[in-house]
Coordinates of C-alpha atoms in Angstrom, one line a residue:
M1 CA -4.6 34.9 -124.1
A2 CA -2.6 34.0 -121.0
T3 CA -1.8 36.7 -118.4
I4 CA 1.2 37.1 -116.1
R5 CA 1.4 39.7 -113.4
P6 CA 4.4 40.9 -111.4
F7 CA 4.1 40.9 -107.6
K8 CA 5.9 41.8 -104.4
A9 CA 7.2 38.4 -103.4
V10 CA 7.9 37.5 -99.8
R11 CA 11.3 35.8 -100.0
P12 CA 14.0 34.4 -97.6
V13 CA 17.0 36.7 -97.1
P14 CA 19.6 35.2 -99.4
E15 CA 21.7 33.6 -96.6
K16 CA 18.6 31.8 -95.3
A17 CA 17.2 30.6 -98.5
A18 CA 18.7 27.1 -98.3
D19 CA 17.4 26.7 -94.7
V20 CA 13.9 27.9 -95.6
A21 CA 13.4 26.0 -98.9
A22 CA 11.4 22.8 -98.5
L23 CA 9.9 20.1 -100.7
P24 CA 6.2 20.4 -101.4
Y25 CA 3.9 19.5 -98.5
D26 CA 2.3 16.5 -100.4
V27 CA 5.5 14.5 -100.9
Y28 CA 5.6 13.7 -97.1
N29 CA 3.3 11.7 -94.9
R30 CA 2.9 13.0 -91.3
E31 CA 5.7 11.1 -89.8
E32 CA 8.1 12.0 -92.6
A33 CA 7.2 15.7 -92.2
A34 CA 7.8 15.6 -88.5
A35 CA 11.2 14.1 -89.0
A36 CA 12.1 16.6 -91.8
V37 CA 11.4 19.6 -89.6
Y38 CA 13.1 18.3 -86.4
G39 CA 15.7 20.9 -85.3
K40 CA 15.2 23.0 -88.5
Y41 CA 13.4 26.0 -87.2
D42 CA 13.6 28.0 -90.5
S43 CA 12.2 25.2 -92.7
F44 CA 9.1 26.3 -94.6
L45 CA 7.7 22.8 -94.1
R46 CA 6.7 24.1 -90.6
V47 CA 4.3 26.4 -92.4
D48 CA 3.1 24.0 -95.1
R49 CA 2.7 21.1 -92.7
P50 CA 2.1 22.8 -89.3
E51 CA 0.9 19.6 -87.7
S52 CA 4.6 18.4 -87.9
T53 CA 5.3 20.9 -85.1
L54 CA 2.4 19.8 -82.9
D55 CA 1.6 16.8 -80.8
H56 CA 1.2 13.7 -83.1
R57 CA -2.2 12.9 -81.5
M58 CA -3.8 16.1 -82.8
N59 CA -6.1 15.8 -85.7
M60 CA -4.1 17.3 -88.6
Y61 CA -7.3 19.0 -89.9
D62 CA -8.2 20.7 -86.6
P63 CA -8.7 24.5 -87.0
F64 CA -5.9 25.0 -84.5
V65 CA -3.5 23.4 -87.0
Y66 CA -4.2 26.1 -89.6
E67 CA -3.9 28.8 -87.0
Q68 CA -0.5 27.3 -86.2
A69 CA 0.5 27.6 -89.9
A70 CA -0.1 31.3 -89.7
K71 CA 1.8 31.6 -86.5
N72 CA 4.8 29.6 -87.9
L73 CA 4.8 31.9 -91.0
Q74 CA 4.7 35.0 -88.7
K75 CA 7.7 33.6 -86.8
L76 CA 9.8 33.7 -90.0
Y77 CA 8.9 37.4 -90.4
D78 CA 9.6 38.2 -86.8
R79 CA 13.1 36.6 -86.9
R80 CA 13.7 38.4 -90.2
V81 CA 14.2 35.2 -92.1
I82 CA 11.8 36.3 -94.8
A83 CA 10.9 39.8 -96.0
Q84 CA 8.7 41.3 -98.7
D85 CA 10.1 43.0 -101.8
E86 CA 9.3 46.7 -102.2
T87 CA 8.8 46.6 -106.0
P88 CA 6.4 44.4 -108.0
S89 CA 8.7 42.1 -109.9
L90 CA 9.0 38.9 -111.9
Y91 CA 11.5 36.3 -111.0
L92 CA 13.5 33.4 -112.6
Y93 CA 13.8 30.1 -110.8
E94 CA 16.4 27.7 -112.1
L95 CA 16.6 24.1 -110.9
V96 CA 19.5 21.9 -112.0
M97 CA 19.3 18.1 -111.5
D98 CA 21.8 15.6 -112.8
G99 CA 23.2 18.3 -115.1
R100 CA 19.8 19.1 -116.6
S101 CA 18.6 22.7 -116.2
Q102 CA 15.0 24.0 -116.3
V103 CA 14.2 27.7 -115.8
G104 CA 10.8 28.9 -114.8
L105 CA 9.3 32.4 -114.7
V106 CA 7.8 33.2 -111.3
A107 CA 4.7 35.3 -111.6
C108 CA 1.1 35.6 -110.6
T109 CA -1.6 34.2 -112.9
A110 CA -5.3 35.0 -112.9
I111 CA -8.0 33.0 -111.2
D112 CA -10.4 34.0 -114.0
E113 CA -8.2 32.3 -116.5
Y114 CA -8.4 29.1 -114.5
L115 CA -12.1 29.4 -114.5
D116 CA -12.4 30.1 -118.2
N117 CA -9.9 27.2 -119.0
T118 CA -7.1 29.4 -120.4
I119 CA -5.2 27.6 -117.7
K120 CA -5.8 24.0 -118.6
K121 CA -6.2 21.0 -116.3
H122 CA -5.6 17.3 -116.9
E123 CA -6.7 15.8 -113.5
L124 CA -9.6 15.7 -111.2
T125 CA -9.2 17.0 -107.7
R126 CA -10.5 15.6 -104.4
E127 CA -12.7 17.8 -102.2
D128 CA -11.0 16.7 -99.0
K129 CA -7.6 17.7 -100.3
E130 CA -9.0 21.0 -101.7
Q131 CA -10.5 21.9 -98.3
D132 CA -7.2 21.3 -96.5
R133 CA -5.4 23.8 -98.8
I134 CA -8.3 26.2 -98.8
K135 CA -8.1 26.5 -95.0
H136 CA -4.3 26.7 -95.2
V137 CA -4.2 29.5 -97.7
D138 CA -7.0 31.4 -96.0
A139 CA -5.3 31.2 -92.6
C140 CA -1.9 32.3 -93.9
N141 CA -3.5 34.9 -96.2
A142 CA -1.0 33.8 -98.8
N143 CA -0.2 31.4 -101.6
T144 CA 2.7 29.5 -99.9
G145 CA 3.3 26.9 -102.6
P146 CA 3.8 27.7 -106.3
I147 CA 1.7 26.1 -109.0
F148 CA 3.8 24.3 -111.5
L149 CA 2.6 25.5 -115.0
T150 CA 4.0 24.8 -118.4
Y151 CA 3.5 26.5 -121.8
R152 CA 4.7 26.0 -125.4
G153 CA 8.1 27.6 -125.5
Q154 CA 8.5 30.9 -127.3
E155 CA 11.8 32.2 -128.8
D156 CA 11.3 35.7 -127.6
I157 CA 10.6 34.7 -124.0
N158 CA 13.6 32.3 -124.1
G159 CA 15.8 35.2 -125.3
I160 CA 14.7 37.5 -122.4
I161 CA 15.3 34.8 -119.9
A162 CA 18.7 33.9 -121.2
E163 CA 19.8 37.6 -121.1
T164 CA 18.6 38.0 -117.5
M165 CA 20.5 34.9 -116.5
K166 CA 23.8 36.6 -117.5
N167 CA 23.5 38.5 -114.2
K168 CA 24.5 37.0 -110.9
P169 CA 21.6 35.2 -109.2
V170 CA 20.4 36.6 -105.8
V171 CA 20.0 33.0 -104.5
D172 CA 22.3 30.1 -105.4
F173 CA 22.4 26.9 -103.3
T174 CA 22.6 23.2 -103.6
A175 CA 20.0 21.3 -101.6
D176 CA 20.7 18.1 -99.6
D177 CA 19.4 16.0 -102.6
G178 CA 22.0 17.6 -104.9
V179 CA 19.5 19.8 -106.8
I180 CA 20.8 23.3 -107.5
H181 CA 18.4 26.2 -107.0
R182 CA 19.0 29.7 -108.3
V183 CA 16.9 32.8 -108.3
W184 CA 17.0 36.1 -110.3
V185 CA 14.9 39.2 -109.8
I186 CA 13.4 41.0 -112.8
D187 CA 12.4 44.5 -111.5
N188 CA 13.1 46.5 -114.7
E189 CA 9.8 47.9 -115.9
E190 CA 10.7 47.6 -119.6
T191 CA 11.7 44.0 -119.3
I192 CA 8.6 43.1 -117.2
G193 CA 6.4 44.8 -119.9
R194 CA 8.1 42.8 -122.7
L195 CA 7.5 39.6 -120.8
V196 CA 3.9 40.4 -120.1
E197 CA 3.2 41.1 -123.8
D198 CA 5.1 38.1 -125.0
F199 CA 3.2 35.8 -122.7
K200 CA -0.1 37.1 -124.2
K201 CA 1.0 35.3 -127.4
V202 CA 1.4 31.9 -125.6
G203 CA -2.3 31.1 -125.7
N204 CA -2.6 28.7 -122.8
F205 CA -1.0 27.6 -119.6
Y206 CA -1.1 24.0 -118.5
I207 CA -1.0 22.7 -115.0
A208 CA 1.9 20.3 -114.8
D209 CA 1.7 19.7 -111.1
G210 CA -0.3 21.2 -108.3
H211 CA -4.0 20.7 -109.3
H212 CA -5.2 20.8 -105.7
R213 CA -3.1 23.8 -104.8
C214 CA -4.4 25.6 -107.9
A215 CA -8.0 24.8 -107.3
S216 CA -7.7 25.8 -103.6
A217 CA -6.0 29.1 -104.5
V218 CA -8.8 29.9 -106.9
K219 CA -11.5 29.1 -104.4
V220 CA -9.9 31.3 -101.8
G221 CA -9.9 34.1 -104.3
L222 CA -13.6 33.6 -105.0
M223 CA -14.3 33.6 -101.2
R224 CA -12.5 36.9 -100.9
R225 CA -14.6 38.3 -103.8
E226 CA -17.8 37.3 -101.9
E227 CA -16.5 39.1 -98.8
R228 CA -15.7 42.2 -100.8
P229 CA -18.4 42.6 -103.4
D230 CA -16.9 45.9 -104.4
Y231 CA -13.7 44.3 -105.6
T232 CA -12.2 45.7 -108.8
G233 CA -10.3 42.6 -110.1
D234 CA -6.9 44.2 -109.4
E235 CA -6.6 42.9 -105.8
E236 CA -3.9 40.3 -105.1
F237 CA -6.5 37.7 -104.2
N238 CA -7.6 37.6 -107.9
Y239 CA -4.2 36.1 -108.7
F240 CA -2.2 33.1 -107.5
L241 CA 1.5 32.2 -107.3
S242 CA 2.8 30.2 -110.3
V243 CA 6.1 29.1 -111.9
L244 CA 6.0 28.8 -115.7
F245 CA 8.3 26.5 -117.5
P246 CA 8.6 26.0 -121.3
D247 CA 7.5 22.5 -122.3
E248 CA 10.8 21.6 -124.0
Q249 CA 12.6 21.8 -120.7
L250 CA 10.4 19.4 -118.7
A251 CA 10.9 15.8 -118.0
I252 CA 8.3 13.5 -116.6
M253 CA 9.4 10.4 -114.7
D254 CA 7.5 7.1 -114.3
Y255 CA 4.8 7.0 -111.7
N256 CA 4.6 3.4 -110.6
R257 CA 1.9 1.3 -108.9
V258 CA 1.8 -1.2 -106.1
V259 CA -1.3 -3.3 -105.2
K260 CA -2.0 -5.1 -101.9
D261 CA -3.5 -8.3 -103.2
L262 CA -4.4 -10.3 -106.3
N263 CA -8.2 -10.0 -105.7
G264 CA -8.5 -13.6 -104.6
L265 CA -6.4 -15.1 -107.5
T266 CA -3.3 -17.2 -107.2
A267 CA -0.2 -16.0 -108.9
D268 CA -0.6 -18.5 -111.7
A269 CA -4.2 -17.6 -112.2
F270 CA -3.3 -13.9 -112.3
I271 CA -0.7 -14.4 -114.9
E272 CA -3.1 -16.5 -117.0
A273 CA -5.6 -13.7 -116.8
L274 CA -2.9 -11.2 -117.9
E275 CA -2.0 -13.3 -121.0
K276 CA -5.4 -12.6 -122.6
Q277 CA -4.3 -8.9 -123.2
F278 CA -0.5 -9.0 -122.7
D279 CA 2.5 -11.0 -123.8
V280 CA 4.0 -12.0 -120.5
E281 CA 7.8 -12.7 -120.4
E282 CA 9.6 -13.7 -117.2
K283 CA 12.8 -11.7 -116.7
G284 CA 14.1 -13.1 -113.4
T285 CA 15.4 -10.9 -110.6
E286 CA 16.7 -7.9 -112.6
P287 CA 14.3 -4.9 -112.3
V288 CA 12.4 -4.2 -115.5
H289 CA 12.3 -0.7 -116.8
P290 CA 9.6 -0.6 -119.6
P291 CA 11.4 0.0 -122.9
A292 CA 8.6 1.7 -124.8
K293 CA 5.0 2.7 -124.7
G294 CA 2.6 -0.2 -124.2
T295 CA 5.1 -2.1 -122.0
F296 CA 5.1 -2.6 -118.3
G297 CA 7.4 -4.2 -115.7
M298 CA 5.8 -6.4 -113.1
F299 CA 7.3 -7.7 -109.8
L300 CA 5.4 -10.6 -108.4
E301 CA 6.6 -13.3 -105.9
G302 CA 10.3 -12.3 -106.2
K303 CA 10.3 -12.3 -110.0
W304 CA 10.2 -9.5 -112.6
Y305 CA 8.2 -9.8 -115.8
L306 CA 7.8 -7.7 -119.0
L307 CA 4.3 -7.2 -120.1
T308 CA 3.6 -6.0 -123.6
A309 CA 0.1 -5.0 -124.6
K310 CA -1.3 -7.0 -127.5
E311 CA -2.7 -5.4 -130.6
G312 CA -6.2 -4.3 -130.0
T313 CA -5.8 -3.9 -126.3
Y314 CA -6.3 -0.1 -126.7
A315 CA -7.2 2.4 -129.5
A316 CA -4.0 4.2 -130.6
D317 CA -6.0 7.2 -131.6
D318 CA -7.6 7.6 -128.2
P319 CA -5.5 10.3 -126.4
V320 CA -6.5 9.1 -122.9
G321 CA -7.1 5.4 -123.5
S322 CA -3.7 5.0 -125.2
L323 CA -1.8 6.3 -122.1
D324 CA 0.1 3.6 -120.4
V325 CA -1.5 4.4 -117.1
A326 CA -4.9 4.0 -118.8
I327 CA -3.9 0.7 -120.4
L328 CA -2.9 -0.7 -117.1
Q329 CA -6.0 0.6 -115.4
N330 CA -8.4 -0.6 -118.0
N331 CA -6.9 -4.0 -118.6
I332 CA -5.5 -5.0 -115.2
L333 CA -6.3 -2.9 -112.3
I334 CA -10.1 -2.7 -112.8
P335 CA -11.1 -5.9 -114.6
I336 CA -8.6 -8.3 -112.9
L337 CA -7.6 -6.8 -109.6
G338 CA -11.0 -5.2 -109.0
I339 CA -9.8 -1.7 -108.2
E340 CA -12.8 0.4 -109.3
D341 CA -11.8 3.8 -108.0
I342 CA -8.1 4.4 -108.5
R343 CA -8.2 7.6 -106.6
T344 CA -9.7 6.3 -103.4
D345 CA -9.2 2.5 -103.2
K346 CA -6.9 1.7 -100.2
R347 CA -5.6 -1.5 -102.0
I348 CA -3.4 0.6 -104.4
D349 CA -0.6 2.9 -103.8
F350 CA 1.6 5.0 -106.1
V351 CA 5.4 5.3 -106.1
G352 CA 7.2 8.2 -107.8
G353 CA 10.0 7.1 -110.1
I354 CA 12.6 9.1 -108.2
R355 CA 12.4 6.4 -105.6
G356 CA 13.7 3.8 -108.0
L357 CA 12.5 0.3 -108.7
G358 CA 14.1 -1.0 -105.6
E359 CA 11.3 0.8 -103.7
L360 CA 8.8 -1.4 -105.6
E361 CA 10.6 -4.5 -104.5
R362 CA 10.7 -3.2 -100.9
R363 CA 6.9 -2.5 -100.9
V364 CA 6.1 -5.9 -102.3
G365 CA 8.2 -7.5 -99.6
E366 CA 6.6 -5.4 -96.9
D367 CA 3.0 -4.6 -97.4
M368 CA 2.0 -5.2 -101.1
K369 CA 1.6 -8.2 -103.4
V370 CA 2.4 -7.0 -106.9
A371 CA 4.1 -3.9 -108.4
F372 CA 4.0 -2.4 -111.9
S373 CA 6.8 -0.2 -113.3
M374 CA 5.5 2.3 -115.9
Y375 CA 6.9 4.0 -119.0
P376 CA 6.7 7.8 -118.4
T377 CA 3.9 9.9 -119.8
A378 CA 5.2 12.5 -122.3
I379 CA 4.6 16.2 -121.8
S380 CA 3.1 16.3 -125.3
E381 CA 0.5 13.7 -124.2
L382 CA -0.4 15.8 -121.2
M383 CA -0.9 18.9 -123.3
A384 CA -2.9 17.1 -126.0
I385 CA -5.3 15.7 -123.4
A386 CA -5.7 19.1 -121.7
D387 CA -6.3 20.8 -125.1
A388 CA -9.1 18.3 -125.8
D389 CA -10.6 19.1 -122.4
L390 CA -10.1 15.5 -121.3
L391 CA -8.7 14.1 -118.0
M392 CA -5.8 11.8 -117.4
P393 CA -6.1 8.9 -115.0
P394 CA -5.0 9.7 -111.4
K395 CA -1.2 9.8 -110.7
S396 CA -0.2 9.8 -114.4
T397 CA 2.8 12.1 -114.1
W398 CA 5.7 12.6 -111.7
F399 CA 7.8 15.6 -112.3
E400 CA 11.4 16.0 -111.1
P401 CA 13.0 18.1 -109.7
K402 CA 10.4 19.3 -107.3
L403 CA 9.9 23.0 -106.9
R404 CA 10.8 24.2 -103.4
S405 CA 8.2 25.9 -101.2
G406 CA 9.2 29.0 -99.3
L407 CA 11.4 30.6 -101.9
F408 CA 8.5 32.7 -103.1
I409 CA 5.3 33.6 -101.2
H410 CA 2.4 35.7 -102.6
N411 CA 0.4 37.7 -100.1
L412 CA -3.3 38.0 -100.9
D413 CA -3.6 41.6 -99.6

């Protein structure tokens, strides 16, 4: 049984929402974050990436940086850019990209349901990344970035959401990237009660994006429990900020790979090694978008190739091994290119599909040797793997559009 809970969101005043809303902290490197906040004093990225407002020589994990995050958050309160709602509410958050709409319910979800696997995971997390967000959440005393969850869509829930959207949204703006963002407030107690009951029938939630944010939010909640052994379970720190989207509305983009070298092989020897497990077809200079599962584009020495996995390369009934990211990993990245740990090896990098295949060509021309374009993972594959309590290889999914941070904040007190 999955639980949702209304909360008193901290939100931008409507006329400031577009200025506050920021892409998630982890889509930027340090230099990009500093450039993004320059001259934008209301940008929530100043809270999520506080080092972007400090001297570039400062260690971004210094305790002072997390103190600065809390200070930058307080500045938004002081300037009356953000304020807390007086009534516990649920919220709708619609994103429209290229004419495609997805509508999520903004609510709090329970840390206990993360711990008991009602909220299902499909990726491992890294301790260093968890520690960064734990310190950030703890310093701000708030969940500042929503966890992107999905669930198997329900007709009753869809009906309530559609009825609510007949009202005028309280926030409606188009971001610089062309994505439309709209927000509705659900503060009617009867409607909230119906949604709470309907979500109990959903069964499970699935983390689509934000595994590190989720794990960190849970660990901060557990820390607060240790500090307050008389806790009742009703305190806000027992819950974390989430946006829940029905599975049928979500689209996963390709998450492509670039590798720095050929592990000592010449290009001809590398292709010869590939041909043991793949049909390799030279395509020239036109970028290759893989046409189906089991196919890959490859850019090497100015040429594109189509790779097609041969029969027997993978077991079709293996939910993890049959993922394209796993086929690439198990047949090329590890055995041929010698990349043993995909999560930590500095010779590999990952490029979200939103950047286009031209970005793969640019990286190969600049600092990499070979690039692979991927066929997108399906949401059904993600859910099947999570249901089996299995894990996907790192960087298997890239969701667009990205949820904006700063539109909803959940205080832990």
